[in-house]
GROMACS .gro file of C-alpha atoms in nm:
model
  222
    1MET     CA    1  20.774  19.107   9.945
    2ALA     CA    2  20.461  19.290  10.065
    3LEU     CA    3  20.245  19.445   9.796
    4PRO     CA    4  20.151  19.813   9.819
    5THR     CA    5  19.808  19.879   9.973
    6ALA     CA    6  19.673  20.031   9.648
    7VAL     CA    7  19.765  19.717   9.451
    8ILE     CA    8  19.593  19.495   9.706
    9ALA     CA    9  19.276  19.707   9.688
   10LEU     CA   10  19.273  19.703   9.308
   11THR     CA   11  19.319  19.326   9.299
   12THR     CA   12  19.028  19.281   9.542
   13VAL     CA   13  18.793  19.495   9.333
   14ILE     CA   14  18.881  19.309   9.013
   15GLY     CA   15  18.823  18.978   9.185
   16LEU     CA   16  18.479  19.085   9.304
   17ALA     CA   17  18.379  19.213   8.960
   18THR     CA   18  18.488  18.902   8.770
   19PRO     CA   19  18.194  18.665   8.710
   20ALA     CA   20  18.226  18.307   8.826
   21HIS     CA   21  18.317  18.049   8.568
   22PRO     CA   22  18.016  17.851   8.440
   23GLU     CA   23  18.165  17.524   8.568
   24ASN     CA   24  18.171  17.670   8.920
   25GLN     CA   25  17.809  17.791   8.911
   26THR     CA   26  17.517  17.599   9.055
   27PRO     CA   27  17.237  17.503   8.809
   28ALA     CA   28  17.008  17.763   8.969
   29ALA     CA   29  17.268  18.038   8.933
   30ALA     CA   30  17.337  17.939   8.573
   31SER     CA   31  16.965  17.951   8.500
   32VAL     CA   32  16.936  18.302   8.643
   33ALA     CA   33  17.239  18.415   8.441
   34VAL     CA   34  17.092  18.279   8.117
   35GLY     CA   35  16.756  18.437   8.192
   36ALA     CA   36  16.918  18.775   8.248
   37ALA     CA   37  17.128  18.752   7.934
   38VAL     CA   38  16.847  18.660   7.694
   39GLY     CA   39  16.615  18.932   7.570
   40THR     CA   40  16.266  18.921   7.719
   41ALA     CA   41  16.064  19.146   7.488
   42ILE     CA   42  15.777  18.964   7.320
   43PRO     CA   43  15.794  19.048   6.947
   44LYS     CA   44  15.494  19.221   6.796
   45GLY     CA   45  15.274  18.974   6.617
   46PHE     CA   46  15.411  18.678   6.815
   47LEU     CA   47  15.084  18.575   6.978
   48LEU     CA   48  14.842  18.367   6.771
   49TYR     CA   49  14.548  18.604   6.816
   50GLU     CA   50  14.753  18.899   6.694
   51SER     CA   51  14.718  18.761   6.342
   52ARG     CA   52  14.433  18.921   6.149
   53ALA     CA   53  14.382  18.598   5.955
   54ALA     CA   54  14.351  18.397   6.276
   55ARG     CA   55  14.096  18.642   6.412
   56LYS     CA   56  13.887  18.625   6.097
   57ARG     CA   57  13.891  18.244   6.102
   58LEU     CA   58  13.776  18.246   6.463
   59GLU     CA   59  13.500  18.499   6.403
   60LYS     CA   60  13.370  18.304   6.105
   61LYS     CA   61  13.383  17.971   6.285
   62VAL     CA   62  13.235  18.079   6.616
   63VAL     CA   63  13.011  18.382   6.601
   64ARG     CA   64  12.990  18.483   6.235
   65THR     CA   65  13.034  18.846   6.331
   66ARG     CA   66  13.310  19.087   6.424
   67MET     CA   67  13.461  19.058   6.766
   68ARG     CA   68  13.614  19.338   6.969
   69TRP     CA   69  13.978  19.261   7.042
   70LYS     CA   70  14.178  19.411   7.324
   71ALA     CA   71  14.554  19.371   7.375
   72SER     CA   72  14.760  19.455   7.682
   73ASP     CA   73  15.133  19.439   7.754
   74ARG     CA   74  15.077  19.524   8.120
   75LEU     CA   75  15.319  19.322   8.330
   76GLY     CA   76  15.078  19.296   8.622
   77GLU     CA   77  14.784  19.159   8.423
   78PRO     CA   78  14.614  18.883   8.628
   79LEU     CA   79  14.638  18.529   8.497
   80LEU     CA   80  14.348  18.436   8.270
   81ILE     CA   81  14.272  18.158   8.516
   82ASP     CA   82  14.188  18.322   8.850
   83PRO     CA   83  14.023  18.054   9.067
   84CYS     CA   84  14.044  18.253   9.391
   85ALA     CA   85  13.895  18.561   9.218
   86THR     CA   86  14.165  18.798   9.339
   87GLY     CA   87  14.180  19.002   9.019
   88LYS     CA   88  14.548  19.065   9.090
   89GLN     CA   89  14.884  18.936   8.974
   90ALA     CA   90  14.948  18.628   9.188
   91ASP     CA   91  15.300  18.542   9.075
   92LYS     CA   92  15.639  18.712   9.063
   93SER     CA   93  15.953  18.741   8.850
   94ARG     CA   94  15.777  18.837   8.526
   95GLN     CA   95  15.994  18.990   8.256
   96ALA     CA   96  15.733  19.040   7.982
   97ALA     CA   97  15.365  18.971   7.927
   98ARG     CA   98  15.096  19.007   7.662
   99THR     CA   99  14.725  18.935   7.694
  100ILE     CA  100  14.474  18.941   7.409
  101THR     CA  101  14.098  18.905   7.450
  102GLY     CA  102  13.824  18.887   7.188
  103ARG     CA  103  13.463  18.954   7.283
  104SER     CA  104  13.135  18.972   7.093
  105VAL     CA  105  12.801  19.109   7.217
  106LEU     CA  106  12.633  18.816   7.043
  107TRP     CA  107  12.831  18.550   7.227
  108ASP     CA  108  12.855  18.463   7.595
  109GLY     CA  109  13.222  18.419   7.658
  110ASP     CA  110  13.564  18.550   7.563
  111TYR     CA  111  13.844  18.403   7.355
  112SER     CA  112  14.166  18.492   7.533
  113GLU     CA  113  14.537  18.432   7.492
  114GLN     CA  114  14.810  18.516   7.740
  115VAL     CA  115  15.187  18.471   7.717
  116ILE     CA  116  15.409  18.551   8.016
  117VAL     CA  117  15.790  18.536   8.016
  118TYR     CA  118  15.954  18.484   8.355
  119ARG     CA  119  16.306  18.556   8.472
  120ASN     CA  120  16.401  18.189   8.439
  121GLU     CA  121  16.254  17.841   8.421
  122THR     CA  122  16.248  17.808   8.800
  123ALA     CA  123  16.022  18.112   8.829
  124ALA     CA  124  15.793  17.984   8.552
  125ARG     CA  125  15.763  17.647   8.727
  126ALA     CA  126  15.674  17.826   9.050
  127ALA     CA  127  15.402  18.027   8.873
  128VAL     CA  128  15.242  17.711   8.734
  129LYS     CA  129  15.271  17.540   9.072
  130GLY     CA  130  15.105  17.838   9.239
  131LEU     CA  131  14.816  17.829   8.991
  132ARG     CA  132  14.767  17.456   9.052
  133SER     CA  133  14.757  17.526   9.425
  134ASP     CA  134  14.494  17.799   9.379
  135LEU     CA  135  14.283  17.566   9.166
  136ARG     CA  136  14.282  17.308   9.446
  137ARG     CA  137  14.229  17.563   9.722
  138CYS     CA  138  13.949  17.762   9.558
  139ALA     CA  139  13.787  17.498   9.338
  140ARG     CA  140  13.448  17.552   9.502
  141ARG     CA  141  13.507  17.838   9.741
  142ASN     CA  142  13.533  18.155   9.534
  143ARG     CA  143  13.287  18.442   9.525
  144TYR     CA  144  13.175  18.364   9.169
  145HIS     CA  145  13.083  18.005   9.265
  146PHE     CA  146  13.277  17.849   8.982
  147THR     CA  147  13.370  17.481   8.997
  148TYR     CA  148  13.715  17.399   8.863
  149ARG     CA  149  13.839  17.062   8.745
  150VAL     CA  150  14.188  16.994   8.612
  151LYS     CA  151  14.345  16.730   8.387
  152ASP     CA  152  14.711  16.707   8.284
  153THR     CA  153  14.797  16.690   7.916
  154ARG     CA  154  15.122  16.652   7.722
  155ILE     CA  155  15.203  16.986   7.564
  156GLY     CA  156  15.534  17.171   7.596
  157ASP     CA  157  15.727  17.098   7.915
  158GLU     CA  158  15.412  17.077   8.127
  159ALA     CA  159  15.046  17.153   8.071
  160PHE     CA  160  14.697  17.096   8.201
  161MET     CA  161  14.340  17.165   8.095
  162VAL     CA  162  14.092  17.346   8.319
  163ASN     CA  163  13.715  17.294   8.314
  164MET     CA  164  13.524  17.589   8.464
  165VAL     CA  165  13.151  17.565   8.536
  166GLU     CA  166  12.905  17.816   8.682
  167VAL     CA  167  12.539  17.707   8.661
  168ALA     CA  168  12.491  17.679   8.282
  169SER     CA  169  12.800  17.875   8.190
  170MET     CA  170  13.110  17.676   8.096
  171ASP     CA  171  13.460  17.772   7.996
  172GLY     CA  172  13.767  17.570   7.909
  173ALA     CA  173  14.133  17.657   7.920
  174THR     CA  174  14.478  17.512   7.866
  175VAL     CA  175  14.778  17.623   8.069
  176MET     CA  176  15.114  17.537   7.909
  177ARG     CA  177  15.473  17.603   8.009
  178LYS     CA  178  15.766  17.587   7.771
  179GLY     CA  179  16.095  17.672   7.939
  180ARG     CA  180  16.056  18.003   8.120
  181THR     CA  181  15.738  18.103   7.935
  182VAL     CA  182  15.378  18.025   8.032
  183ALA     CA  183  15.092  18.047   7.782
  184ILE     CA  184  14.722  18.027   7.863
  185TYR     CA  185  14.429  17.988   7.624
  186ALA     CA  186  14.074  18.031   7.754
  187LEU     CA  187  13.750  17.997   7.559
  188PRO     CA  188  13.379  17.921   7.602
  189ASN     CA  189  13.309  17.548   7.624
  190ASP     CA  190  12.962  17.414   7.549
  191GLY     CA  191  13.067  17.055   7.486
  192ASP     CA  192  12.952  16.910   7.819
  193LEU     CA  193  12.652  16.969   8.042
  194PRO     CA  194  12.738  17.131   8.376
  195ASP     CA  195  12.663  16.817   8.580
  196ASP     CA  196  12.841  16.578   8.345
  197PRO     CA  197  13.208  16.485   8.388
  198PRO     CA  198  13.420  16.662   8.125
  199GLU     CA  199  13.518  16.461   7.818
  200TRP     CA  200  13.840  16.663   7.795
  201ARG     CA  201  13.837  16.711   7.419
  202GLU     CA  202  14.156  16.909   7.364
  203ALA     CA  203  14.012  17.127   7.086
  204GLU     CA  204  13.746  17.260   7.326
  205TYR     CA  205  14.005  17.371   7.580
  206GLY     CA  206  14.249  17.566   7.363
  207GLY     CA  207  14.486  17.271   7.337
  208ALA     CA  208  14.543  17.316   6.965
  209GLU     CA  209  14.647  17.677   7.019
  210ALA     CA  210  14.874  17.577   7.309
  211ARG     CA  211  15.050  17.324   7.084
  212LYS     CA  212  15.111  17.588   6.819
  213MET     CA  213  15.254  17.824   7.077
  214ALA     CA  214  15.478  17.552   7.224
  215LYS     CA  215  15.631  17.501   6.879
  216LYS     CA  216  15.685  17.876   6.834
  217LEU     CA  217  15.850  17.904   7.174
  218ALA     CA  218  16.083  17.616   7.091
  219ASP     CA  219  16.229  17.827   6.809
  220THR     CA  220  16.279  18.145   7.013
  221PRO     CA  221  16.483  18.251   7.319
  222LEU     CA  222  16.163  18.333   7.510
   0.00000   0.00000   0.00000
């Protein structure tokens, strides 16, 4: 018996609106679905440098004076590591971001922390891959004449340290990914002379902070 046209139309609409069963989804589709379902807001106070106690410990240890701290939740904030000196957001699929920077007039260099949540793990992997590519491509060819060297380290799901040198100015950083979230810690590094190969002491590259953040991320849906 033929069904009325209205019934056929209604059945078609319901079929289109019904989500696919998880067992029928590809891993990539499932990852996107999970990323969309989980909240992406970064809780206030979640970053390490948001803690007043952490700031005071850093100020006492490093410069023995107050530092000026600036926080931004701007989604398009450039990555703290910008080897090609674009000054622009170089990745896509961000869902949330927070960047905190501490600066003192008595100290040459900033202490910065950045946490970026992407739509899913695939997008976060792509962001890290893109940064690695920029570090290779612009290691010695950017307008600020920085030299970049990279060394992998075991933190979170993937991580690497970055040694940045310009004449006598040196900075160190650790880039860490845990799931769909990328965290970057950048700080002045005076442990090695500019012409010497880096000794890659984790504490001088923000590795300790990256480990703390990896543990925090493991206990959250971020």
